[in-house]
Tab-separated table of C-alpha atoms in Angstrom:
chain	number	residue	atom	x	y	z
A	30	MET	CA	17.143	3.869	-4.146
A	31	GLY	CA	16.871	2.907	-7.785
A	32	LEU	CA	13.594	2.267	-9.543
A	33	LEU	CA	14.452	-1.402	-10.177
A	34	GLU	CA	15.075	-1.965	-6.466
A	35	ILE	CA	11.765	-0.291	-5.587
A	36	GLN	CA	10.051	-2.505	-8.169
A	37	HIS	CA	11.733	-5.607	-6.730
A	38	ARG	CA	10.613	-4.679	-3.200
A	39	PHE	CA	7.080	-3.964	-4.425
A	40	ASN	CA	6.883	-7.338	-6.173
A	41	THR	CA	8.390	-9.150	-3.178
A	42	SER	CA	5.786	-7.628	-0.851
A	43	ALA	CA	2.884	-8.404	-3.186
A	44	SER	CA	4.108	-11.991	-3.647
A	45	GLY	CA	4.557	-12.343	0.101
A	46	TYR	CA	0.962	-11.365	0.714
A	47	VAL	CA	-0.161	-13.988	-1.823
A	48	ALA	CA	1.978	-16.702	-0.199
A	49	ALA	CA	0.703	-15.790	3.291
A	50	LEU	CA	-2.872	-16.575	2.292
A	51	ASP	CA	-2.100	-20.287	2.644
A	52	ARG	CA	-1.280	-19.820	6.347
A	53	TYR	CA	-4.857	-18.910	7.288
A	54	THR	CA	-8.179	-20.678	7.421
A	55	ASP	CA	-11.185	-18.788	6.123
A	56	GLU	CA	-12.311	-18.246	9.729
A	57	GLN	CA	-8.907	-16.880	10.771
A	58	PHE	CA	-8.820	-14.596	7.740
A	59	ALA	CA	-12.149	-13.013	8.706
A	60	ALA	CA	-11.554	-12.880	12.500
A	61	LYS	CA	-11.162	-9.498	14.225
A	62	PRO	CA	-9.272	-9.081	17.511
A	63	SER	CA	-11.628	-6.271	18.553
A	64	ALA	CA	-14.485	-4.182	17.202
A	65	GLU	CA	-12.046	-1.400	16.236
A	66	ALA	CA	-9.333	-3.597	14.721
A	67	TRP	CA	-9.286	-4.945	11.195
A	68	SER	CA	-9.274	-8.586	10.208
A	69	LEU	CA	-6.643	-9.870	7.815
A	70	ALA	CA	-9.312	-9.785	5.098
A	71	GLN	CA	-9.956	-6.090	5.771
A	72	MET	CA	-6.214	-5.365	5.734
A	73	TYR	CA	-5.879	-7.138	2.371
A	74	GLU	CA	-8.824	-5.151	0.996
A	75	HIS	CA	-7.251	-1.894	2.170
A	76	LEU	CA	-3.917	-2.827	0.623
A	77	TYR	CA	-5.437	-3.867	-2.675
A	78	LEU	CA	-7.643	-0.779	-3.025
A	79	ALA	CA	-4.962	1.681	-1.876
A	80	THR	CA	-2.291	0.146	-4.104
A	81	THR	CA	-4.477	-0.093	-7.199
A	82	TYR	CA	-6.692	2.973	-7.009
A	83	PHE	CA	-4.489	5.394	-5.084
A	84	PHE	CA	-0.749	4.740	-5.409
A	85	LEU	CA	-0.520	3.131	-8.855
A	86	ALA	CA	-3.372	5.235	-10.241
A	87	ASN	CA	-1.672	8.480	-9.198
A	88	ALA	CA	1.690	7.304	-10.535
A	89	LYS	CA	-0.019	6.680	-13.866
A	90	ARG	CA	-1.805	10.051	-13.759
A	91	CYS	CA	1.533	11.777	-13.280
A	92	THR	CA	3.057	10.000	-16.281
A	93	GLU	CA	-0.008	11.048	-18.301
A	94	ARG	CA	0.203	14.592	-16.905
A	95	ARG	CA	-3.389	14.716	-15.666
A	96	LYS	CA	-5.152	15.541	-12.382
A	97	GLY	CA	-2.083	17.264	-10.952
A	98	GLN	CA	0.244	20.130	-11.729
A	99	VAL	CA	3.769	21.006	-12.726
A	100	GLY	CA	5.762	21.537	-9.552
A	101	GLY	CA	4.905	21.353	-5.899
A	102	GLU	CA	6.835	20.252	-2.852
A	103	LEU	CA	6.825	17.503	-0.294
A	104	ASN	CA	5.876	18.568	3.214
A	105	ASP	CA	7.850	17.561	6.324
A	106	LEU	CA	6.045	14.217	6.595
A	107	GLY	CA	6.790	13.474	2.947
A	108	ARG	CA	10.457	14.431	3.276
A	109	ASN	CA	10.822	12.151	6.305
A	110	LEU	CA	9.070	9.323	4.515
A	111	PHE	CA	11.716	9.341	1.793
A	112	LYS	CA	14.573	10.123	4.176
A	113	TYR	CA	13.845	6.944	6.153
A	114	ASN	CA	12.458	4.969	3.195
A	115	SER	CA	9.460	3.873	5.242
A	116	PHE	CA	6.325	4.902	7.004
A	117	PRO	CA	6.816	5.553	10.717
A	118	PRO	CA	6.673	2.323	12.767
A	119	VAL	CA	3.391	3.305	14.400
A	120	LYS	CA	-0.292	2.815	13.697
A	121	LEU	CA	-1.490	5.654	11.513
A	122	ARG	CA	-5.015	7.023	11.503
A	123	PRO	CA	-6.045	9.427	8.795
A	124	PRO	CA	-7.807	12.625	9.790
A	125	ASP	CA	-11.601	12.392	9.824
A	126	SER	CA	-11.786	14.392	6.593
A	127	LEU	CA	-9.835	11.653	4.758
A	128	ARG	CA	-11.352	8.629	6.475
A	129	VAL	CA	-13.184	6.165	4.264
A	130	PRO	CA	-15.665	3.467	5.293
A	131	GLU	CA	-14.239	0.370	6.964
A	132	PRO	CA	-13.068	-2.069	4.281
A	133	VAL	CA	-15.138	-5.161	3.587
A	134	GLY	CA	-12.914	-8.188	3.096
A	135	ARG	CA	-13.267	-10.760	0.350
A	136	SER	CA	-12.239	-14.412	0.223
A	137	ARG	CA	-8.647	-15.625	0.283
A	138	ASP	CA	-9.099	-16.984	-3.257
A	139	GLU	CA	-10.125	-13.559	-4.525
A	140	TYR	CA	-7.030	-11.979	-2.967
A	141	ARG	CA	-4.796	-14.640	-4.527
A	142	THR	CA	-5.994	-13.399	-7.905
A	143	LEU	CA	-6.083	-9.692	-7.075
A	144	PHE	CA	-2.619	-9.569	-5.468
A	145	ALA	CA	-1.119	-11.663	-8.256
A	146	GLN	CA	-2.441	-8.983	-10.662
A	147	LEU	CA	-0.710	-6.182	-8.732
A	148	ILE	CA	2.689	-7.274	-10.009
A	149	PRO	CA	1.938	-7.049	-13.762
A	150	SER	CA	-0.083	-3.874	-13.133
A	151	SER	CA	2.870	-2.202	-11.457
A	152	ASP	CA	5.386	-3.643	-13.922
A	153	ALA	CA	3.361	-2.146	-16.778
A	154	LEU	CA	4.034	1.327	-15.363
A	155	MET	CA	7.817	0.951	-15.155
A	156	GLU	CA	8.675	2.192	-18.624
A	157	ALA	CA	6.504	5.307	-18.237
A	158	ILE	CA	7.799	6.014	-14.719
A	159	ALA	CA	11.421	5.581	-15.854
A	160	ALA	CA	10.818	7.996	-18.755
A	161	ASP	CA	8.953	10.541	-16.607
A	162	ASP	CA	10.809	13.841	-16.126
A	163	SER	CA	9.468	14.238	-12.543
A	164	THR	CA	8.086	17.718	-13.119
A	165	TYR	CA	4.408	16.757	-13.049
A	166	LYS	CA	3.039	15.937	-9.605
A	167	ALA	CA	-0.170	14.897	-7.897
A	168	LEU	CA	-1.117	15.838	-4.351
A	169	GLN	CA	-0.875	13.197	-1.654
A	170	PRO	CA	-2.883	14.687	1.240
A	171	ALA	CA	-0.501	13.593	3.998
A	172	PHE	CA	2.874	14.028	2.246
A	173	GLY	CA	2.544	16.818	-0.301
A	174	TRP	CA	3.145	16.817	-4.056
A	175	LEU	CA	4.554	13.548	-5.438
A	176	THR	CA	6.027	12.591	-8.804
A	177	ALA	CA	5.113	9.336	-10.557
A	178	ARG	CA	8.216	7.648	-9.135
A	179	GLU	CA	7.421	8.923	-5.631
A	180	TRP	CA	3.832	7.675	-5.838
A	181	TYR	CA	5.126	4.255	-6.845
A	182	HIS	CA	7.726	4.287	-4.064
A	183	VAL	CA	5.145	5.311	-1.446
A	184	GLY	CA	2.953	2.430	-2.645
A	185	GLU	CA	5.842	0.045	-2.050
A	186	MET	CA	6.465	1.545	1.406
A	187	HIS	CA	2.764	1.215	2.200
A	188	LEU	CA	2.829	-2.507	1.386
A	189	ARG	CA	5.831	-2.926	3.705
A	190	HIS	CA	4.221	-0.807	6.429
A	191	HIS	CA	1.330	-3.259	6.735
A	192	HIS	CA	3.664	-6.225	7.313
A	193	ARG	CA	3.733	-5.186	10.973
A	194	GLN	CA	-0.058	-5.246	11.175
A	195	GLN	CA	-0.057	-8.648	9.490
A	196	GLN	CA	2.453	-9.960	12.050
A	197	GLU	CA	0.362	-8.604	14.940
A	198	LEU	CA	-2.780	-10.269	13.590
A	199	GLU	CA	-0.933	-13.540	13.063
A	200	ALA	CA	0.405	-13.406	16.643
A	201	TRP	CA	-3.146	-12.806	17.911
A	202	LEU	CA	-4.383	-15.811	15.907
A	203	ARG	CA	-1.590	-17.987	17.345
A	204	SER	CA	-2.550	-16.887	20.871
A	205	LEU	CA	-6.101	-18.109	20.253
A	206	ALA	CA	-4.803	-21.530	19.264
A	207	SER	CA	-2.730	-21.948	22.447
């Protein structure tokens, strides 16, 4: 898949999350189906933080040749991720060693602004990613060593992966209204 197509899919997902904010009330956005499940607000927080401070940040680090190394390989999970161009269609739980505190959601208005900023933030990386020679890599704990382009692509896949969670939460909200 070409870089422009990945960028288009990234931007489409980010824009879709912005547009979806109008479908929820503030109460729906904060509601949790169970103590263990996330609310839509928590999902948005996870997506924003992971996209900004993990996927895009590591793509940028690779283009700047810092906090990584020359060389390194994908592991089996990483190879399958790119083979199928998506995360597996299952709920993923990181190992305890990689688990972070439960996200704290913000308001829908804050996410309108934050998600709208994801597009120019990612677009700003395109020239550097396109020029990157793909020799410098940063470690992704679950998938192995990724290039700048791979980090960006995994970020796009991650945004798509959470569409299923969004649909499940929306279905749960609809069931409450019936």
